[in-house]
Structure formats: C-alpha cells, structure tokens
Amino acid sequence: MRSPVRGRSPVRGRSPVRVLSPIDGEEASDNTPLLQGAPQAEAAPVCCSARYNLAVLAFFGFFVLYALRVNLSVALVDMVDSNTTLADNRTSKECAEHSASNKVLHNQMGKRYQWDAETQGWILGSFFYGYIITQIPGGYIASKVGGKLLLGFGILGTSIFTLFTPIAADFGVGALIVLRALEGLGEGVTFPAMHGMWSSWAPPLERSKLLSISYAGAQLGTVISLPLSGIICFYMNWTYVFYLFGIVGIIWFALWMWLVSDSPETHKSISHSEKEYILSSLKNQLSSQKTVPWIPMLKSLPLWAIVVAHFSYNWSFYTLLTLLPTYMKEILRFNVQENGILSAVPYFGCWLCMILSGQAADHLRAKWNFSTVCVRRIFSLIGMIGPAVFLVAAGFIGCDYSLAVAFLTISTTLGGFCASGFSINHLDIAPSFCKRRCIPSPYLLSS
C-alpha cells in the first residue's frame, strides 16, 4: 500500500524550502544564482522601453549633475591670478613649463581674484559641506514625495545657483563659499532619490546594466565639462562656463518632469507587458515590512562593508575630481586649455569601463550562473585595488607628464568596475528600503 502524498520525503536533489523573514529573504536571494528556480515573466523588449528611457534620462541628469560639480575646478584656474598661487607654492617650479605656443591668444577679459591656495581649497571644498547635510534627509524625503520630484528639483536648484556664481565671486569669497554649499545641498539628495526610483524600476537581472547606464552619465559629464570649460575659459570668458551649464540643467529639468514617473504603475505610456515584467520580477524581492529595521540594519555586516567601501573609494575619487585640474596647472604646468582636456581623459576611461562592466556583470549572473555576491566581490576588488596601485605609483614619477596622465587614467578607469560592485549592492541586500537608507551613510562619511 502506497503512503499518502503528503508523507513523502522531499525529492532527492532538492532541499526543503526554508521560510525566510523579509530581510533574510533579500540577503539570502543574493548569495545564490539570482532567482534560480523561480518563475520569471518573459523579459520585455529593451528598445523604446520605459525602463531604458528612464536610464537614458537619468544618464543625462547625472551628466548635468557632475558638469555643475566640476566646472569650478577648471574655471578657478582662470579666475585666480597665477602670481598669487606661485608665491605660496614651493613645488610649482620643479616641473618645467612646456605648453606649446598658441596662434590664438588666451582671452584675458575675465576678472581675476587674489585668492591664495588655502582660500581656493575652501572654495572647492565648500560644496561638500552642503552635500553632507542633505544625504540622510534626502533618503527620507525620497520615500515620502518620490524620487522624480526630489532628483528633478535637486538638479534644478543646483543649476539656478550655478548661474549666480559670477555674481557671488564679485561679492567675495564668503558669498562664493555659501553659494557652493547651497549647490551641495541640491546635489546631496540626488543619489538617494535615484536609488529609490530604481528599487521600483530595475528588474534584478538587468540591475547592473540599468544602474551603470544611469550613473555613467556622471563620468561623461566630467569628460565633457572639463575640456569644454577649459576651451570656454581660453577663448571666451570663465563666466560663460557657469551660464552654459546652468541653462543646460534647466532644460534637462523640463524634460525630466515631462517624461518620467516614479514607478511603472504611474507611468502613462509604459506597455502592459513591460509593466507586468517589472512588477513580477520584483514581487519576490520586495518586503511587506513598512518600518525600517534600524537595529538589524546597524548589525548588518554587508551594510558596513558597503559603507567602508564607499568611504575608501570616494575619498580618492572626489579628491581627484576636485583637485586634478589644480595639479595639472601647478605641478605639471599645463595651460587652462590643455588642463581641461587632460583632466578629462581619466574620466572617459571610467565612463567606458562603467558601461562595459555593467554588461559583463549581468551576463555573468544571467548566463553563467555566477552568484550575485560573487560578482559584486570580484568587481569591487578590481575597482579598489587597481586604482590604489596606479594612484600610489603616480606619486613617484616626478615630472614625467606622459606617465602621470597614463597612471591617473588607468587608476580612474579601473575604478569604473565599482559601479557594478559595492556601488549598487544596496539594491541587492535591501531593495525594499532603498528609498530611505540606500546611499546616505557611505556618501556622508566620505564627503
């Protein structure tokens, strides 16, 4: 006599299903090949899809964001009377002047200021004082009003303040420092807002691609704005740097508000098949728990690993982002036009690496069945150790201009692997709470 069905032992080769708590389920699902054995809806087409349209608009949003952030680094080279800086810099004459003569003379119409190296440091660093303040409130506000409004108005505010930069410089150092801090307030909310939106939009097996596309705009914004700022300063006037990028930011805001929605459910033109694909793929990843589990979060080793990784990577990244043009001018002795172009080369490599690494990461997870945690670790290691080696090496090459640019380029390029490593790991371990606490702590500490 056969035993009842309910009394049968589990099928050989399959382990019994374990009931997971909401948070355990999020973390456990990313320690095995992603969604292995789970029923999945058929992937919606990529071409003209709402989720990839969001990625493209986010790409241009972060393009504008970083253009607004770094334009002062180049413009400041032309705003300051070089004799003031040379008087305080003992190493500025160690490398020989080597800039080629130009048939077109450098435009000298822009007003010059007598700001020493310490004052310039305060001006460049003031942005991050505002940036710190809105990190944690930004995550909370994103969960209340939605990422669309928060990201849009964050960039709009920064764009408007950028337009007033020449006026603030005329008022004095204090006014310019306050203005840059206000720009930082606007930009501080952008990453929490964007992560909150992707927690509702990014199917797990497309997560690396979508996020790497959107955040790669930051690198391309740096690549374009640095040389363009140098060219504008050289042929026109440094004030036009701020007018140009401020206007571009306002145009982007209008497109963002018109074309983007906070979630697939509220999008006006998304296809039914794409909406079902996104919602069904996220259904098993999102928790029904509404309150933030602060105590388990603070005890989470994966979360603290992300914090430490962000702190370490962003320390070197933002130092270079802010001071590389100054290094090119004061140490390697490039003029403002060459300065902008050569300062952009490392970030072009980083942009390219981010795009390719995002494709590679999702390919390893979807086609080769690599576990998500394995992919994140591999890409984080490459993106941390590689840049560190070449950045340290750059400090020992003296006045070899070619090697200096090459080492800085390789260092920054390899950092692009982090975009598919720890940089998006927040969405892997806790997608349900990304609107409230995905980004603040790492960026807060490293800023």
Coordinates of C-alpha atoms in Angstrom, one line a residue:
M1 CA 0.0 0.0 0.0
R2 CA 1.5 3.3 -1.0
S3 CA 2.0 6.0 1.5
P4 CA 0.0 9.2 1.3
V5 CA 1.4 12.0 -0.9
R6 CA 1.8 14.4 2.0
G7 CA 4.0 11.9 3.8
R8 CA 6.6 11.6 1.1
S9 CA 10.1 12.7 1.7
P10 CA 11.4 15.7 -0.3
V11 CA 12.5 14.9 -3.9
R12 CA 16.1 13.8 -4.0
G13 CA 18.4 16.6 -5.1
R14 CA 16.2 19.4 -3.8
S15 CA 16.5 20.9 -0.3
P16 CA 13.4 21.7 1.7
V17 CA 12.1 25.2 1.4
R18 CA 13.0 27.4 4.3
V19 CA 10.7 30.2 5.4
L20 CA 12.7 33.5 5.5
S21 CA 12.0 36.7 7.2
P22 CA 11.6 39.7 4.8
I23 CA 15.2 40.9 5.3
D24 CA 16.7 37.4 5.4
G25 CA 15.0 36.7 2.1
E26 CA 16.5 39.8 0.5
E27 CA 20.0 38.9 1.5
A28 CA 19.8 35.2 1.0
S29 CA 18.5 35.5 -2.5
D30 CA 21.7 37.2 -3.5
N31 CA 24.0 34.6 -2.1
T32 CA 22.8 32.1 -4.7
P33 CA 22.5 32.5 -8.5
L34 CA 19.9 35.2 -8.9
L35 CA 16.3 33.9 -8.8
Q36 CA 17.4 30.4 -9.6
G37 CA 14.4 28.1 -10.0
A38 CA 11.9 30.9 -9.5
P39 CA 9.2 31.5 -12.2
Q40 CA 10.0 34.6 -14.2
A41 CA 8.0 36.6 -16.6
E42 CA 9.3 36.9 -20.2
A43 CA 11.7 39.8 -20.5
A44 CA 10.1 42.9 -22.1
P45 CA 11.9 44.3 -25.2
V46 CA 14.7 46.8 -24.5
C47 CA 14.1 49.1 -27.5
C48 CA 11.9 52.1 -26.6
S49 CA 11.1 50.6 -23.2
A50 CA 10.1 52.9 -20.3
R51 CA 12.8 51.5 -18.0
Y52 CA 15.6 52.2 -20.5
N53 CA 14.1 55.6 -21.3
L54 CA 14.4 56.3 -17.6
A55 CA 18.1 55.1 -17.6
V56 CA 18.9 57.4 -20.5
L57 CA 17.2 60.4 -18.9
A58 CA 19.0 59.6 -15.6
F59 CA 22.2 59.3 -17.6
F60 CA 21.8 62.9 -18.8
G61 CA 20.7 64.0 -15.3
F62 CA 23.9 62.8 -13.8
F63 CA 25.8 64.2 -16.8
V64 CA 24.4 67.7 -15.8
L65 CA 25.0 67.0 -12.1
Y66 CA 28.7 66.3 -12.4
A67 CA 29.2 69.1 -15.0
L68 CA 27.8 71.5 -12.5
R69 CA 30.0 70.0 -9.8
V70 CA 33.4 70.1 -11.6
N71 CA 33.2 73.2 -13.8
L72 CA 34.5 75.4 -11.0
S73 CA 37.6 73.2 -10.7
V74 CA 38.7 74.3 -14.2
A75 CA 37.2 77.8 -14.1
L76 CA 39.0 78.5 -10.8
V77 CA 42.4 78.0 -12.7
D78 CA 41.4 81.1 -14.8
M79 CA 39.7 83.0 -12.1
V80 CA 42.8 83.3 -9.9
D81 CA 45.8 85.5 -10.5
S82 CA 48.6 82.9 -11.0
N83 CA 51.2 85.1 -9.3
T84 CA 49.2 84.7 -6.0
T85 CA 49.4 80.9 -6.2
L86 CA 53.0 80.7 -7.3
A87 CA 54.1 82.8 -4.3
D88 CA 52.8 80.2 -1.9
N89 CA 53.7 77.0 -3.8
R90 CA 57.2 75.8 -3.4
T91 CA 56.9 72.9 -5.8
S92 CA 55.3 74.7 -8.7
K93 CA 58.7 75.4 -10.4
E94 CA 60.1 71.8 -10.1
C95 CA 58.5 70.9 -13.5
A96 CA 59.4 72.9 -16.5
E97 CA 56.9 75.0 -18.4
H98 CA 56.1 73.0 -21.6
S99 CA 52.8 74.3 -23.0
A100 CA 53.0 74.8 -26.8
S101 CA 52.6 78.3 -28.1
N102 CA 49.1 79.1 -29.5
K103 CA 48.3 81.2 -32.5
V104 CA 45.1 82.2 -30.8
L105 CA 45.9 84.3 -27.7
H106 CA 44.3 83.4 -24.4
N107 CA 41.3 85.6 -23.6
Q108 CA 42.1 87.7 -20.6
M109 CA 38.8 89.6 -20.2
G110 CA 37.6 87.6 -17.2
K111 CA 38.1 89.2 -13.8
R112 CA 41.0 87.8 -11.7
Y113 CA 41.0 87.4 -7.9
Q114 CA 43.8 87.4 -5.4
W115 CA 43.0 84.1 -3.7
D116 CA 45.8 82.1 -2.2
A117 CA 46.0 78.3 -2.2
E118 CA 44.2 78.0 1.2
T119 CA 41.3 80.2 0.0
Q120 CA 41.0 78.1 -3.2
G121 CA 40.8 75.0 -1.0
W122 CA 37.9 76.4 1.0
I123 CA 36.1 77.4 -2.2
L124 CA 36.5 73.9 -3.8
G125 CA 35.6 72.1 -0.5
S126 CA 32.6 74.2 0.4
F127 CA 30.4 72.2 -2.0
F128 CA 30.7 69.1 0.2
Y129 CA 29.6 70.9 3.4
G130 CA 26.2 71.3 1.8
Y131 CA 26.4 67.9 0.2
I132 CA 26.8 66.2 3.7
I133 CA 23.7 67.9 5.1
T134 CA 21.0 66.5 2.7
Q135 CA 22.2 62.9 2.4
I136 CA 20.1 61.4 5.2
P137 CA 17.1 63.8 4.8
G138 CA 17.3 63.1 1.1
G139 CA 16.7 59.4 1.6
Y140 CA 13.7 60.1 3.9
I141 CA 12.2 62.7 1.6
A142 CA 12.5 60.3 -1.4
S143 CA 10.3 57.8 0.4
K144 CA 7.7 60.4 1.0
V145 CA 7.5 62.6 -2.2
G146 CA 9.1 60.2 -4.7
G147 CA 12.4 60.2 -6.4
K148 CA 11.2 62.0 -9.5
L149 CA 10.5 65.3 -7.8
L150 CA 13.4 65.1 -5.4
L151 CA 16.0 64.4 -8.1
G152 CA 14.5 66.9 -10.5
F153 CA 14.3 69.8 -8.1
G154 CA 17.7 68.9 -6.7
I155 CA 19.4 69.4 -10.1
L156 CA 17.2 72.4 -10.9
G157 CA 18.3 74.2 -7.7
T158 CA 21.9 73.5 -8.4
S159 CA 21.5 74.8 -11.9
I160 CA 20.0 78.1 -10.7
F161 CA 22.7 78.6 -8.1
T162 CA 25.4 77.9 -10.7
L163 CA 24.0 80.8 -12.8
F164 CA 24.8 83.2 -9.9
T165 CA 28.4 82.0 -9.4
P166 CA 30.0 85.1 -11.2
I167 CA 27.9 87.5 -9.1
A168 CA 28.8 85.6 -5.9
A169 CA 32.5 85.8 -6.8
D170 CA 32.3 89.5 -7.2
F171 CA 30.7 89.8 -3.7
G172 CA 33.7 88.0 -2.2
V173 CA 35.0 84.7 -1.0
G174 CA 32.3 84.3 1.7
A175 CA 29.5 84.6 -0.8
L176 CA 31.0 82.2 -3.2
I177 CA 31.6 79.6 -0.4
V178 CA 28.0 79.9 0.7
L179 CA 26.7 79.6 -2.9
R180 CA 28.8 76.4 -3.5
A181 CA 27.5 75.0 -0.2
L182 CA 23.9 75.6 -1.4
E183 CA 24.7 73.8 -4.6
G184 CA 25.9 70.9 -2.5
L185 CA 22.5 70.9 -0.7
G186 CA 20.8 70.4 -4.0
E187 CA 23.1 67.6 -5.2
G188 CA 23.0 65.8 -1.9
V189 CA 19.6 64.4 -2.5
T190 CA 20.2 63.0 -6.0
F191 CA 21.7 59.6 -5.3
P192 CA 19.1 58.6 -2.6
A193 CA 16.4 59.7 -5.0
M194 CA 17.8 57.7 -7.9
H195 CA 18.3 54.6 -5.9
G196 CA 14.8 54.9 -4.6
M197 CA 13.4 55.0 -8.2
W198 CA 15.5 52.0 -9.3
S199 CA 14.2 49.9 -6.4
S200 CA 10.8 50.2 -8.2
W201 CA 12.0 50.1 -11.8
A202 CA 15.0 47.7 -12.2
P203 CA 14.4 44.0 -12.8
P204 CA 17.0 42.0 -10.8
L205 CA 18.7 40.5 -13.9
E206 CA 19.0 44.0 -15.5
R207 CA 20.0 45.9 -12.4
S208 CA 23.8 46.2 -13.2
K209 CA 23.1 47.4 -16.8
L210 CA 20.4 49.9 -15.9
L211 CA 22.2 51.4 -13.0
S212 CA 25.6 51.5 -14.7
I213 CA 24.0 53.3 -17.7
S214 CA 22.4 55.9 -15.5
Y215 CA 25.4 56.6 -13.3
A216 CA 27.8 56.5 -16.2
G217 CA 26.4 60.0 -17.0
A218 CA 28.4 61.3 -14.1
Q219 CA 31.6 60.2 -15.7
L220 CA 30.7 61.5 -19.2
G221 CA 29.6 64.8 -17.6
T222 CA 33.1 65.1 -16.2
V223 CA 34.6 64.1 -19.5
I224 CA 32.7 66.8 -21.4
S225 CA 32.6 69.6 -18.9
L226 CA 36.4 69.6 -18.0
P227 CA 37.7 70.2 -21.6
L228 CA 34.7 72.3 -22.6
S229 CA 35.2 74.5 -19.5
G230 CA 38.9 74.9 -20.5
I231 CA 38.0 75.9 -24.0
I232 CA 35.4 78.4 -22.9
C233 CA 37.9 79.9 -20.4
F234 CA 40.7 80.1 -23.1
Y235 CA 38.7 81.6 -26.0
M236 CA 35.8 83.4 -24.2
N237 CA 35.4 84.2 -20.6
W238 CA 35.2 82.0 -17.4
T239 CA 31.8 83.4 -16.5
Y240 CA 30.3 81.7 -19.6
V241 CA 31.2 78.3 -18.0
F242 CA 28.6 78.8 -15.4
Y243 CA 26.0 80.3 -17.7
L244 CA 26.2 77.4 -20.2
F245 CA 25.9 74.5 -17.7
G246 CA 23.2 76.3 -15.6
I247 CA 21.0 76.7 -18.7
V248 CA 21.6 73.0 -19.7
G249 CA 20.5 71.9 -16.3
I250 CA 17.2 73.8 -16.5
I251 CA 16.4 72.3 -19.9
W252 CA 17.1 68.8 -18.5
F253 CA 14.7 69.5 -15.6
A254 CA 11.8 70.3 -18.1
L255 CA 12.4 67.0 -20.0
W256 CA 12.6 65.0 -16.7
M257 CA 9.4 66.3 -15.3
W258 CA 7.6 65.7 -18.6
L259 CA 8.8 62.1 -19.4
V260 CA 9.5 60.3 -16.1
S261 CA 7.3 58.6 -13.5
D262 CA 8.2 57.3 -10.0
S263 CA 7.1 53.8 -10.7
P264 CA 5.8 51.5 -13.5
E265 CA 2.2 51.7 -12.1
T266 CA 2.1 55.5 -12.5
H267 CA 3.8 55.7 -15.9
K268 CA 1.4 56.9 -18.7
S269 CA 2.9 55.2 -21.7
I270 CA 4.5 52.0 -20.5
S271 CA 3.4 48.9 -22.3
H272 CA 1.3 46.3 -20.3
S273 CA 3.9 43.6 -21.0
E274 CA 6.8 45.7 -19.6
K275 CA 4.8 46.7 -16.6
E276 CA 4.0 43.1 -15.8
Y277 CA 7.6 42.0 -16.4
I278 CA 9.0 44.6 -14.0
L279 CA 6.4 44.1 -11.3
S280 CA 6.6 40.2 -11.4
S281 CA 10.4 40.2 -11.3
L282 CA 10.4 42.5 -8.2
K283 CA 7.5 40.8 -6.4
N284 CA 9.6 38.2 -4.5
Q285 CA 12.4 40.7 -3.7
L286 CA 10.3 43.4 -2.0
S287 CA 9.4 43.1 1.6
S288 CA 5.9 43.9 3.0
Q289 CA 7.5 45.3 6.1
K290 CA 6.8 49.1 6.2
T291 CA 9.0 50.2 9.1
V292 CA 12.8 50.4 8.7
P293 CA 14.5 47.7 10.8
W294 CA 17.2 50.0 12.3
I295 CA 18.7 47.6 14.8
P296 CA 19.2 44.7 12.3
M297 CA 20.5 47.2 9.8
L298 CA 23.1 48.6 12.2
K299 CA 24.2 45.0 13.0
S300 CA 24.4 44.0 9.3
L301 CA 28.0 43.2 8.2
P302 CA 27.2 43.5 4.5
L303 CA 25.9 47.0 5.1
W304 CA 29.0 48.1 6.9
A305 CA 31.1 46.5 4.2
I306 CA 29.3 48.8 1.7
V307 CA 29.9 51.8 3.9
V308 CA 33.7 51.1 4.3
A309 CA 34.0 50.5 0.5
H310 CA 32.2 53.8 -0.4
F311 CA 34.3 55.7 2.1
S312 CA 37.6 54.4 0.7
Y313 CA 36.7 54.7 -2.9
N314 CA 35.1 58.1 -2.7
W315 CA 38.0 59.6 -0.7
S316 CA 40.3 59.2 -3.7
F317 CA 37.7 59.7 -6.3
Y318 CA 36.5 63.1 -5.1
T319 CA 40.0 64.3 -4.2
L320 CA 41.0 63.7 -7.8
L321 CA 37.7 65.1 -9.2
T322 CA 38.2 68.4 -7.2
L323 CA 42.0 68.9 -7.4
L324 CA 43.1 67.2 -10.6
P325 CA 42.9 70.5 -12.6
T326 CA 44.9 72.3 -9.9
Y327 CA 47.6 69.5 -10.1
M328 CA 47.7 69.8 -13.8
K329 CA 48.3 73.6 -13.6
E330 CA 50.5 74.0 -10.5
I331 CA 52.7 70.9 -10.8
L332 CA 52.6 69.7 -14.4
R333 CA 52.3 73.3 -15.7
F334 CA 49.6 72.8 -18.4
N335 CA 47.7 75.9 -19.5
V336 CA 43.9 76.1 -19.0
Q337 CA 43.0 74.6 -22.4
E338 CA 45.4 71.6 -22.1
N339 CA 44.4 71.3 -18.4
G340 CA 40.7 70.7 -19.2
I341 CA 41.4 68.2 -21.9
L342 CA 43.9 66.1 -20.0
S343 CA 41.9 66.2 -16.8
A344 CA 39.0 64.7 -18.7
V345 CA 40.9 61.7 -20.1
P346 CA 40.8 59.6 -16.9
Y347 CA 37.0 60.0 -16.6
F348 CA 36.5 59.0 -20.2
G349 CA 38.1 55.7 -19.3
C350 CA 36.0 55.4 -16.2
W351 CA 32.8 56.1 -18.2
L352 CA 33.7 53.4 -20.7
C353 CA 34.6 50.9 -18.0
M354 CA 31.3 51.5 -16.2
I355 CA 29.2 50.8 -19.3
L356 CA 31.1 47.6 -20.2
S357 CA 31.4 46.3 -16.6
G358 CA 27.6 46.6 -16.2
Q359 CA 27.0 44.5 -19.2
A360 CA 29.6 42.0 -18.1
A361 CA 28.2 41.7 -14.5
D362 CA 24.7 40.9 -15.6
H363 CA 26.0 38.5 -18.3
L364 CA 27.9 36.6 -15.6
R365 CA 24.8 36.4 -13.4
A366 CA 22.2 35.6 -16.1
K367 CA 24.2 33.3 -18.5
W368 CA 27.0 31.8 -16.4
N369 CA 25.0 31.5 -13.1
F370 CA 27.5 33.4 -11.0
S371 CA 26.0 34.3 -7.7
T372 CA 25.4 38.0 -7.2
V373 CA 27.6 38.2 -4.1
C374 CA 30.5 36.6 -6.1
V375 CA 30.1 39.2 -9.0
R376 CA 29.9 42.1 -6.6
R377 CA 33.0 41.0 -4.7
I378 CA 35.1 40.4 -7.9
F379 CA 34.1 43.8 -9.4
S380 CA 34.7 45.6 -6.1
L381 CA 38.2 44.1 -5.7
I382 CA 39.2 45.1 -9.2
G383 CA 37.7 48.6 -8.8
M384 CA 39.5 49.2 -5.5
I385 CA 42.9 47.5 -5.7
G386 CA 43.7 48.5 -9.3
P387 CA 43.1 52.3 -8.8
A388 CA 45.1 52.2 -5.5
V389 CA 48.2 50.7 -7.1
F390 CA 48.3 53.2 -10.0
L391 CA 47.5 56.2 -7.8
V392 CA 50.3 55.4 -5.5
A393 CA 52.7 54.9 -8.4
A394 CA 51.7 58.3 -9.8
G395 CA 53.3 59.9 -6.8
F396 CA 56.7 58.6 -7.6
I397 CA 57.1 59.6 -11.3
G398 CA 58.1 63.2 -10.8
C399 CA 57.7 65.4 -13.9
D400 CA 57.1 62.6 -16.5
Y401 CA 54.0 64.1 -18.0
S402 CA 53.1 61.1 -20.1
L403 CA 53.4 58.6 -17.2
A404 CA 51.5 61.0 -14.9
V405 CA 48.5 61.2 -17.2
A406 CA 48.7 57.4 -18.1
F407 CA 48.8 56.3 -14.4
L408 CA 45.9 58.6 -13.4
T409 CA 43.9 57.4 -16.4
I410 CA 44.4 53.7 -15.6
S411 CA 43.6 54.3 -11.9
T412 CA 40.4 56.1 -12.6
T413 CA 39.4 53.7 -15.4
L414 CA 39.7 50.7 -13.2
G415 CA 37.5 52.4 -10.6
G416 CA 34.6 52.0 -13.1
F417 CA 34.3 48.4 -12.1
C418 CA 32.9 49.5 -8.7
A419 CA 29.8 50.7 -10.5
S420 CA 28.8 47.0 -10.7
G421 CA 30.3 46.1 -7.4
F422 CA 29.6 47.7 -4.0
S423 CA 28.1 50.8 -5.6
I424 CA 24.8 49.1 -6.4
N425 CA 24.9 46.4 -3.7
H426 CA 22.3 48.4 -1.6
L427 CA 19.6 47.3 -4.1
D428 CA 20.8 43.6 -3.7
I429 CA 20.6 43.4 0.0
A430 CA 17.6 45.6 0.8
P431 CA 15.6 46.8 -2.2
S432 CA 12.5 47.5 -0.1
F433 CA 14.3 50.1 2.0
C434 CA 16.4 51.8 -0.7
K435 CA 14.3 54.9 -0.7
R436 CA 15.1 55.5 2.9
R437 CA 18.7 54.4 3.5
C438 CA 20.5 53.2 0.5
I439 CA 23.0 55.9 -0.1
P440 CA 23.3 58.3 2.8
S441 CA 25.8 56.8 5.1
P442 CA 28.6 55.9 2.7
Y443 CA 28.5 59.3 0.9
L444 CA 28.0 61.2 4.1
L445 CA 31.2 59.7 5.6
S446 CA 33.4 60.0 2.5
S447 CA 32.3 63.6 1.8

